[in-house]
Short mmCIF file of C-alpha atoms in Angstrom, two decimals:
data_model
loop_
_atom_site.label_atom_id
_atom_site.label_comp_id
_atom_site.label_asym_id
_atom_site.label_seq_id
_atom_site.Cartn_x
_atom_site.Cartn_y
_atom_site.Cartn_z
CA MET X 18 0.00 0.00 0.00
CA LYS X 19 1.23 3.45 -0.83
CA ILE X 20 2.33 5.87 1.88
CA LEU X 21 1.59 9.59 2.01
CA SER X 22 4.29 12.13 2.78
CA LEU X 23 4.58 13.63 6.26
CA MET X 24 3.39 17.01 5.07
CA THR X 25 0.22 15.41 3.68
CA ALA X 26 -0.40 13.73 7.01
CA LEU X 27 0.04 17.05 8.82
CA SER X 28 -2.51 18.95 6.73
CA VAL X 29 -5.01 18.72 9.57
CA MET X 30 -8.11 20.17 7.95
CA CYS X 31 -7.06 19.93 4.28
CA VAL X 32 -7.24 17.37 1.50
CA ALA X 33 -5.39 17.18 -1.80
CA SER X 34 -6.89 19.79 -4.07
CA ALA X 35 -7.29 17.50 -7.06
CA THR X 36 -8.98 14.78 -5.03
CA PHE X 37 -11.20 17.30 -3.28
CA ALA X 38 -12.21 18.88 -6.59
CA GLU X 39 -13.33 15.48 -7.84
CA SER X 40 -15.10 14.60 -4.59
CA LYS X 41 -16.69 17.83 -3.38
CA LYS X 42 -20.03 17.08 -5.04
CA ILE X 43 -20.43 14.00 -2.89
CA ALA X 44 -18.94 15.31 0.35
CA SER X 45 -20.97 15.81 3.50
CA THR X 46 -20.46 18.01 6.55
CA GLN X 47 -22.22 17.91 9.91
CA ALA X 48 -21.77 19.98 13.08
CA GLN X 49 -23.18 19.17 16.51
CA GLY X 50 -22.12 21.49 19.33
CA ASP X 51 -18.36 21.77 19.13
CA GLN X 52 -18.09 18.52 17.14
CA THR X 53 -17.50 18.75 13.39
CA GLN X 54 -17.81 15.85 10.97
CA PHE X 55 -16.80 15.78 7.33
CA SER X 56 -16.42 12.99 4.80
CA TYR X 57 -15.79 12.58 1.10
CA LEU X 58 -15.31 9.78 -1.38
CA LEU X 59 -11.82 8.70 -2.40
CA ALA X 60 -10.61 7.91 -5.90
CA PRO X 61 -10.00 4.15 -6.38
CA ASP X 62 -6.25 4.77 -6.79
CA ALA X 63 -5.93 7.27 -3.92
CA ASP X 64 -2.73 7.24 -1.85
CA VAL X 65 -3.76 6.50 1.72
CA MET X 66 -1.56 6.46 4.80
CA LEU X 67 -2.44 3.28 6.67
CA ALA X 68 0.71 3.04 8.81
CA ASP X 69 3.67 5.20 9.79
CA VAL X 70 6.51 3.20 8.26
CA GLY X 71 9.05 6.01 8.56
CA ALA X 72 10.80 8.27 6.08
CA VAL X 73 13.25 7.18 3.39
CA VAL X 74 15.43 9.46 1.25
CA ALA X 75 18.42 8.98 -1.06
CA SER X 76 20.96 11.73 -1.61
CA LYS X 77 23.67 12.51 -4.16
CA SER X 78 24.21 15.97 -2.74
CA HIS X 79 25.96 17.87 0.01
CA TYR X 80 25.39 21.29 1.53
CA GLN X 81 27.24 23.37 4.09
CA THR X 82 27.51 26.93 5.38
CA VAL X 83 30.57 28.86 4.13
CA TYR X 84 31.87 32.38 4.76
CA GLY X 85 33.11 35.19 2.52
CA TYR X 86 36.68 34.86 3.73
CA GLY X 87 36.62 31.19 2.69
CA LEU X 88 35.46 32.09 -0.81
CA LYS X 89 38.38 34.51 -1.19
CA LYS X 90 40.87 31.78 -0.20
CA GLY X 91 39.05 29.04 -2.08
CA ILE X 92 36.73 26.33 -0.74
CA GLY X 93 37.22 22.65 -1.52
CA VAL X 94 34.42 20.96 -3.46
CA ALA X 95 34.81 17.19 -3.92
CA THR X 96 32.72 15.35 -6.53
CA ASP X 97 32.46 11.71 -7.55
CA GLY X 98 31.01 12.34 -11.02
CA ASP X 99 31.59 14.96 -13.67
CA GLU X 100 29.31 17.93 -14.52
CA ALA X 101 28.14 18.45 -10.95
CA ILE X 102 25.67 21.28 -10.24
CA VAL X 103 26.95 23.96 -7.83
CA GLN X 104 24.70 26.50 -6.12
CA LEU X 105 25.84 29.30 -3.82
CA THR X 106 23.07 31.12 -1.93
CA LEU X 107 23.44 34.21 0.24
CA ILE X 108 22.17 34.04 3.81
CA PRO X 109 20.78 37.54 4.49
CA GLY X 110 22.68 39.33 7.23
CA ARG X 111 21.94 42.30 9.41
CA LEU X 112 20.38 45.38 7.90
CA GLY X 113 22.51 48.50 7.70
CA LYS X 114 21.46 52.11 7.94
CA ALA X 115 17.99 52.91 6.58
CA GLY X 116 17.17 49.20 6.64
CA ILE X 117 19.37 48.40 3.63
CA GLN X 118 20.70 44.85 3.26
CA THR X 119 24.49 45.09 3.31
CA SER X 120 25.29 41.46 2.46
CA MET X 121 26.03 40.88 -1.23
CA MET X 122 26.50 37.97 -3.59
CA PRO X 123 29.92 37.74 -5.24
CA THR X 124 29.56 38.46 -8.95
CA HIS X 125 32.60 36.56 -10.24
CA LEU X 126 33.07 32.92 -9.23
CA THR X 127 35.57 30.41 -10.58
CA ILE X 128 35.98 26.69 -10.00
CA ALA X 129 39.25 24.93 -10.68
CA SER X 130 40.77 21.47 -10.86
CA GLY X 131 44.53 21.81 -10.59
CA ALA X 132 45.70 24.05 -13.40
CA LYS X 133 42.34 23.90 -15.20
CA ALA X 134 39.80 26.56 -14.24
CA MET X 135 36.27 27.49 -15.26
CA ASN X 136 34.79 30.97 -15.14
CA ALA X 137 31.33 30.42 -13.64
CA LYS X 138 30.31 34.04 -14.07
CA ASP X 139 28.78 33.81 -17.56
CA GLU X 140 26.55 30.79 -16.89
CA ALA X 141 25.45 32.04 -13.45
CA MET X 142 24.71 35.55 -14.70
CA ALA X 143 22.78 34.17 -17.70
CA LEU X 144 20.44 32.35 -15.34
CA MET X 145 20.00 35.51 -13.30
CA ALA X 146 19.15 37.46 -16.45
CA ASP X 147 16.48 34.91 -17.39
CA ALA X 148 14.88 34.94 -13.92
CA PRO X 149 16.25 37.86 -11.89
CA LYS X 150 13.87 37.44 -8.95
CA LEU X 151 14.57 33.71 -8.66
CA TYR X 152 18.35 33.99 -8.89
CA SER X 153 18.98 37.42 -7.34
CA GLY X 154 20.40 35.91 -4.15
CA THR X 155 22.05 32.84 -5.62
CA ARG X 156 24.50 31.68 -8.26
CA VAL X 157 23.99 28.33 -10.02
CA PHE X 158 26.24 26.69 -12.62
CA LYS X 159 27.29 23.29 -13.95
CA VAL X 160 30.93 22.24 -13.63
CA ALA X 161 32.50 22.02 -17.09
CA LYS X 162 32.96 18.44 -18.30
CA GLU X 163 36.66 19.02 -18.99
CA LEU X 164 37.26 19.66 -15.28
CA GLY X 165 36.11 16.12 -14.54
CA ALA X 166 35.51 14.93 -10.97
CA GLY X 167 37.57 14.95 -7.81
CA GLU X 168 39.04 17.74 -5.70
CA LEU X 169 37.82 21.11 -7.03
CA LYS X 170 38.20 24.60 -5.58
CA LEU X 171 35.49 27.28 -5.64
CA SER X 172 36.75 30.87 -5.37
CA SER X 173 35.46 34.42 -5.68
CA LEU X 174 37.49 36.81 -7.85
CA SER X 175 35.17 39.69 -6.96
CA TRP X 176 34.88 41.49 -3.64
CA VAL X 177 33.00 39.66 -0.89
CA ASN X 178 32.45 40.65 2.73
CA PRO X 179 34.55 38.23 4.83
CA SER X 180 31.76 37.81 7.41
CA ASP X 181 28.94 37.18 4.93
CA ARG X 182 27.46 33.67 5.11
CA PHE X 183 26.39 31.45 2.22
CA VAL X 184 24.91 27.99 1.72
CA LEU X 185 27.02 25.94 -0.68
CA TYR X 186 25.02 23.13 -2.30
CA VAL X 187 26.57 20.53 -4.62
CA LEU X 188 24.47 18.01 -6.59
CA ASP X 189 26.73 15.18 -7.78
CA LYS X 190 24.17 14.07 -10.34
CA ASN X 191 26.39 11.78 -12.43
CA SER X 192 27.82 9.86 -9.46
CA ASP X 193 26.68 6.29 -8.86
CA THR X 194 26.97 6.67 -5.07
CA ARG X 195 23.98 7.58 -2.90
CA LEU X 196 23.54 8.04 0.81
CA ASN X 197 20.30 6.31 1.81
CA LEU X 198 18.68 7.51 5.03
CA ALA X 199 15.74 5.89 6.82
CA SER X 200 13.91 6.61 10.08
CA ASN X 201 11.60 4.20 11.86
CA ARG X 202 8.82 6.80 12.16
CA MET X 203 7.81 10.12 10.63
CA SER X 204 5.85 11.22 13.69
CA LEU X 205 7.14 10.73 17.24
CA ALA X 206 6.22 11.98 20.70
CA GLY X 207 8.63 13.16 23.34
CA GLY X 208 9.90 10.13 25.25
CA GLU X 209 9.69 7.76 22.26
CA ARG X 210 12.72 6.25 20.51
CA LEU X 211 13.97 7.35 17.11
CA LYS X 212 15.83 4.77 15.03
CA VAL X 213 18.13 5.99 12.27
CA SER X 214 19.76 3.88 9.55
CA THR X 215 21.96 4.93 6.65
CA PHE X 216 23.55 2.90 3.89
CA LEU X 217 26.07 4.07 1.31
CA ASP X 218 25.66 2.37 -2.05
CA GLY X 219 28.03 2.78 -4.97
CA LEU X 220 30.66 0.78 -6.80
CA ASN X 221 33.71 0.27 -4.53
CA SER X 222 32.78 3.23 -2.30
CA GLN X 223 34.09 3.04 1.26
CA LEU X 224 32.34 4.80 4.14
CA LEU X 225 34.84 6.77 6.24
CA SER X 226 32.70 8.64 8.79
CA THR X 227 29.11 9.56 9.63
CA ARG X 228 27.66 12.14 11.98
CA ALA X 229 23.97 12.68 12.68
CA LYS X 230 22.04 15.32 14.57
CA LEU X 231 18.44 16.19 15.36
CA LYS X 232 17.60 19.88 14.86
CA ALA X 233 14.67 21.54 16.64
CA PRO X 234 12.64 24.35 15.01
CA ASP X 235 13.99 26.84 17.57
CA GLY X 236 17.63 26.10 16.68
CA ARG X 237 18.42 23.52 19.36
CA SER X 238 20.60 20.67 18.13
CA TYR X 239 21.10 17.16 19.54
CA ILE X 240 23.93 14.82 18.52
CA VAL X 241 22.72 11.32 17.57
CA GLN X 242 25.43 8.77 18.38
CA GLY X 243 25.60 5.56 16.39
CA LYS X 244 27.73 2.66 15.18
CA THR X 245 29.27 2.08 11.76
CA GLN X 246 29.69 -1.35 10.24
CA GLY X 247 30.93 -1.52 6.66
CA ASN X 248 28.96 1.04 4.66
CA GLN X 249 26.08 1.14 7.16
CA PHE X 250 25.41 3.44 10.11
CA ASP X 251 22.76 2.69 12.77
CA ALA X 252 21.68 4.82 15.73
CA TYR X 253 18.99 5.02 18.39
CA TYR X 254 17.95 8.21 20.13
CA ASP X 255 15.50 8.46 23.02
CA LEU X 256 13.52 11.69 22.65
CA ASN X 257 13.75 12.69 26.29
CA LEU X 258 13.61 16.37 25.41
CA ASP X 259 11.33 19.38 25.33
CA ALA X 260 9.10 18.70 22.34
CA GLN X 261 7.22 22.01 22.50
CA ARG X 262 7.12 23.97 19.27
CA LYS X 263 4.81 26.25 17.34
CA PRO X 264 1.85 24.54 15.61
CA GLY X 265 2.96 22.72 12.47
CA GLU X 266 6.70 23.22 12.95
CA LEU X 267 8.84 20.21 12.04
CA TRP X 268 12.15 18.94 13.36
CA GLN X 269 14.95 17.86 11.03
CA LEU X 270 17.13 14.78 11.13
CA GLU X 271 20.39 15.50 9.28
CA VAL X 272 23.12 12.99 8.44
CA VAL X 273 26.50 13.85 6.91
CA SER X 274 28.72 11.02 5.63
CA GLN X 275 32.18 11.13 4.10
CA TYR X 276 33.37 8.31 1.90
CA LYS X 277 36.29 7.31 -0.31
CA SER X 278 35.19 6.94 -3.91
CA GLN X 279 36.35 4.34 -6.40
CA ARG X 280 38.73 6.98 -7.79
CA GLY X 281 40.20 7.62 -4.36
CA HIS X 282 38.50 10.99 -3.70
CA ARG X 283 37.06 11.93 -0.28
CA VAL X 284 33.46 12.92 -1.06
CA THR X 285 30.70 14.12 1.26
CA ARG X 286 26.99 13.33 1.13
CA THR X 287 24.24 15.02 3.19
CA ALA X 288 20.75 13.56 3.70
CA SER X 289 17.90 14.92 5.81
CA VAL X 290 14.27 14.15 6.62
CA ALA X 291 11.56 16.17 8.35
CA LEU X 292 10.08 14.68 11.52
CA ASP X 293 6.95 15.56 13.47
CA VAL X 294 8.24 15.59 17.06
CA HIS X 295 5.42 16.58 19.39
CA GLN X 296 4.00 16.30 22.90
CA ALA X 297 2.08 13.11 23.72
CA SER X 298 -1.20 14.92 24.36
CA ALA X 299 -3.54 11.96 23.68
CA LYS X 300 -3.51 8.28 22.78
CA LEU X 301 -5.76 6.20 20.53
CA VAL X 302 -6.82 3.28 22.73
CA SER X 303 -9.21 1.49 20.35
CA ILE X 304 -11.97 1.76 17.78
CA ASP X 305 -15.12 0.24 19.21
CA GLN X 306 -18.58 -0.56 17.83
CA SER X 307 -19.72 -3.14 20.38
CA SER X 308 -22.58 -0.89 21.53
CA GLY X 309 -23.80 -0.42 17.98
CA GLN X 310 -22.23 3.06 17.79
CA LEU X 311 -18.83 3.34 16.12
CA ALA X 312 -16.52 5.41 18.33
CA ALA X 313 -12.86 6.15 18.96
CA HIS X 314 -11.73 5.51 22.51
CA LEU X 315 -9.11 8.11 23.45
CA GLN X 316 -6.99 8.72 26.53
CA VAL X 317 -6.54 12.50 26.65
CA GLU X 318 -3.61 13.93 28.62
CA GLN X 319 -4.07 17.59 27.65
CA THR X 320 -7.33 19.47 27.09
CA GLY X 321 -7.60 20.46 23.44
CA ARG X 322 -9.22 19.87 20.08
CA TYR X 323 -8.60 16.47 18.55
CA GLU X 324 -9.42 14.90 15.20
CA VAL X 325 -9.89 11.28 14.15
CA ARG X 326 -9.73 10.22 10.50
CA ALA X 327 -11.11 6.87 9.44
CA TYR X 328 -10.22 5.43 6.01
CA VAL X 329 -12.97 3.14 4.73
CA TYR X 330 -12.44 0.56 1.98
CA GLY X 331 -14.97 -1.39 -0.08
CA ARG X 332 -14.73 -4.17 -2.65
CA ASN X 333 -14.52 -3.54 -6.40
CA ASN X 334 -15.94 -5.81 -9.11
CA LEU X 335 -12.97 -8.14 -8.70
CA GLY X 336 -13.51 -8.40 -4.95
CA LEU X 337 -10.35 -6.41 -4.17
CA LYS X 338 -10.13 -3.91 -1.32
CA THR X 339 -10.39 -0.40 -2.76
CA PRO X 340 -10.32 3.06 -1.09
CA ALA X 341 -13.88 4.30 -0.68
CA LEU X 342 -14.24 7.13 1.81
CA VAL X 343 -12.41 9.14 4.44
CA SER X 344 -14.34 10.40 7.45
CA TYR X 345 -13.12 13.28 9.66
CA THR X 346 -14.43 13.94 13.16
CA ALA X 347 -13.09 16.78 15.33
CA GLU X 348 -14.10 17.70 18.88
CA ASN X 349 -12.91 19.63 21.95
CA LEU X 350 -12.03 17.11 24.65
CA ASP X 351 -11.12 17.33 28.32
CA THR X 352 -8.51 15.15 29.98
CA GLY X 353 -9.31 11.55 30.84
CA SER X 354 -10.93 8.64 29.02
CA GLN X 355 -13.08 9.96 26.16
CA LEU X 356 -15.25 8.52 23.39
CA MET X 357 -15.48 10.35 20.07
CA PRO X 358 -18.42 9.09 17.94
CA LEU X 359 -17.54 8.31 14.32
CA ASN X 360 -20.48 8.55 11.94
CA ILE X 361 -19.79 6.83 8.63
CA ASP X 362 -22.04 8.07 5.81
CA PHE X 363 -23.42 4.89 4.25
CA LYS X 364 -25.27 6.90 1.60
CA GLN X 365 -21.90 8.10 0.35
CA LEU X 366 -20.55 4.56 0.42
CA ALA X 367 -23.50 3.45 -1.73
CA ALA X 368 -22.64 6.25 -4.19
CA SER X 369 -19.03 5.01 -4.41
CA GLY X 370 -20.01 2.09 -6.64
CA LEU X 371 -18.13 -0.29 -4.35
CA GLN X 372 -19.63 -3.27 -2.60
CA ALA X 373 -19.75 -4.57 0.98
CA PRO X 374 -18.12 -5.59 3.18
CA PHE X 375 -16.93 -2.10 4.02
CA THR X 376 -13.97 -2.00 6.40
CA ILE X 377 -12.00 0.65 8.24
CA GLU X 378 -8.43 -0.08 7.14
CA GLY X 379 -6.64 2.84 8.77
CA VAL X 380 -7.16 5.42 11.53
CA GLN X 381 -5.30 8.62 12.35
CA LEU X 382 -5.43 10.67 15.55
CA LEU X 383 -4.39 14.33 15.28
CA ASP X 384 -3.97 17.16 17.76
CA GLN X 385 -5.31 20.24 15.97
CA GLY X 386 -3.72 22.60 18.50
CA GLN X 387 -0.21 21.23 17.89
CA MET X 388 -0.99 20.40 14.23
CA ALA X 389 0.58 17.02 14.99
CA VAL X 390 -0.15 13.45 13.96
CA LEU X 391 -0.36 11.54 17.25
CA ALA X 392 -1.06 8.10 15.83
CA THR X 393 -1.41 6.34 12.47
CA GLU X 394 -2.62 2.77 12.81
CA GLN X 395 -3.64 0.07 10.38
CA LYS X 396 -6.94 -1.62 11.22
CA ALA X 397 -9.32 -4.22 9.88
CA ILE X 398 -12.74 -3.30 11.30
CA THR X 399 -15.81 -4.49 9.39
CA LEU X 400 -18.66 -1.99 9.50
CA HIS X 401 -22.07 -3.32 10.52
#
């Protein structure tokens, strides 16, 4: 089954615009007191999150913060393949008198490999001329093929403020080596355990070092210690930390690995994933319909507004399980054991063209105050 991205899961009161446009004619909304219910039909091929299986990314790139004084001396750029893409982006600094930005992009960049050098000015400035607003604070160019791969040096021949900061991003697009990063979950509460795994693939590439850190939205940073075996790095991190953040803000897991390429060059890869680290404000205990009324049993630790999403499947003409409907229920809840009624619209299910048995295959619990996904669980509950 396909898995939605974390950002899709965090869109608390939103649905994909294309799906919604197709479904809005057969959507229903109800409101009773402070409880709101909404449901709409799903397309048969809809992507539905039925379990939090973690995040997976693969990277052929590296990024780092550099300073103006480094650009004047020359900054090392190591690539594993030829024709890498280089991007230098200005980090805005303090405003000068009259609120004028004093930080400036260097206008004349070169990149060299030994005695061979490439003037990056023409290509970078041509892009800026085509889209001045897009490229006004950045320079982007492709390393000339004749420079090949390996140890390169990026320098500024024009004036640059020594204290100005820049993000240097290198996409090693023609390399065969990727840094693969995986986390056990996309959404975690404070006190839970994060598992991190990386694997370096590539012909005869040898992993030399790996460092990982967890970055909070407010700038806090936590080192994630791990063990390396061969080309693999594994780490566990108990989230015994202050998970408070502004609604919707995400944490970032960043891993930087250095490896020795087949050609003997020391190359760096950076991979990162966004994580929803939040406070454990409520738990999904069960989905119950023993009394004839379908309801979510919640254990609420903090008073707030909570939402439960139920993903209902039916059977197509071949008897296969097929997405049918998603039902949203939101309500203000006090602390303690609470029941949130879930009303499934069977008239909508009849309009879906699918057949019984209809089953709830997945349930999500969200905290609308934190804009956090508290639980994503796969189920198999047949509707009566």
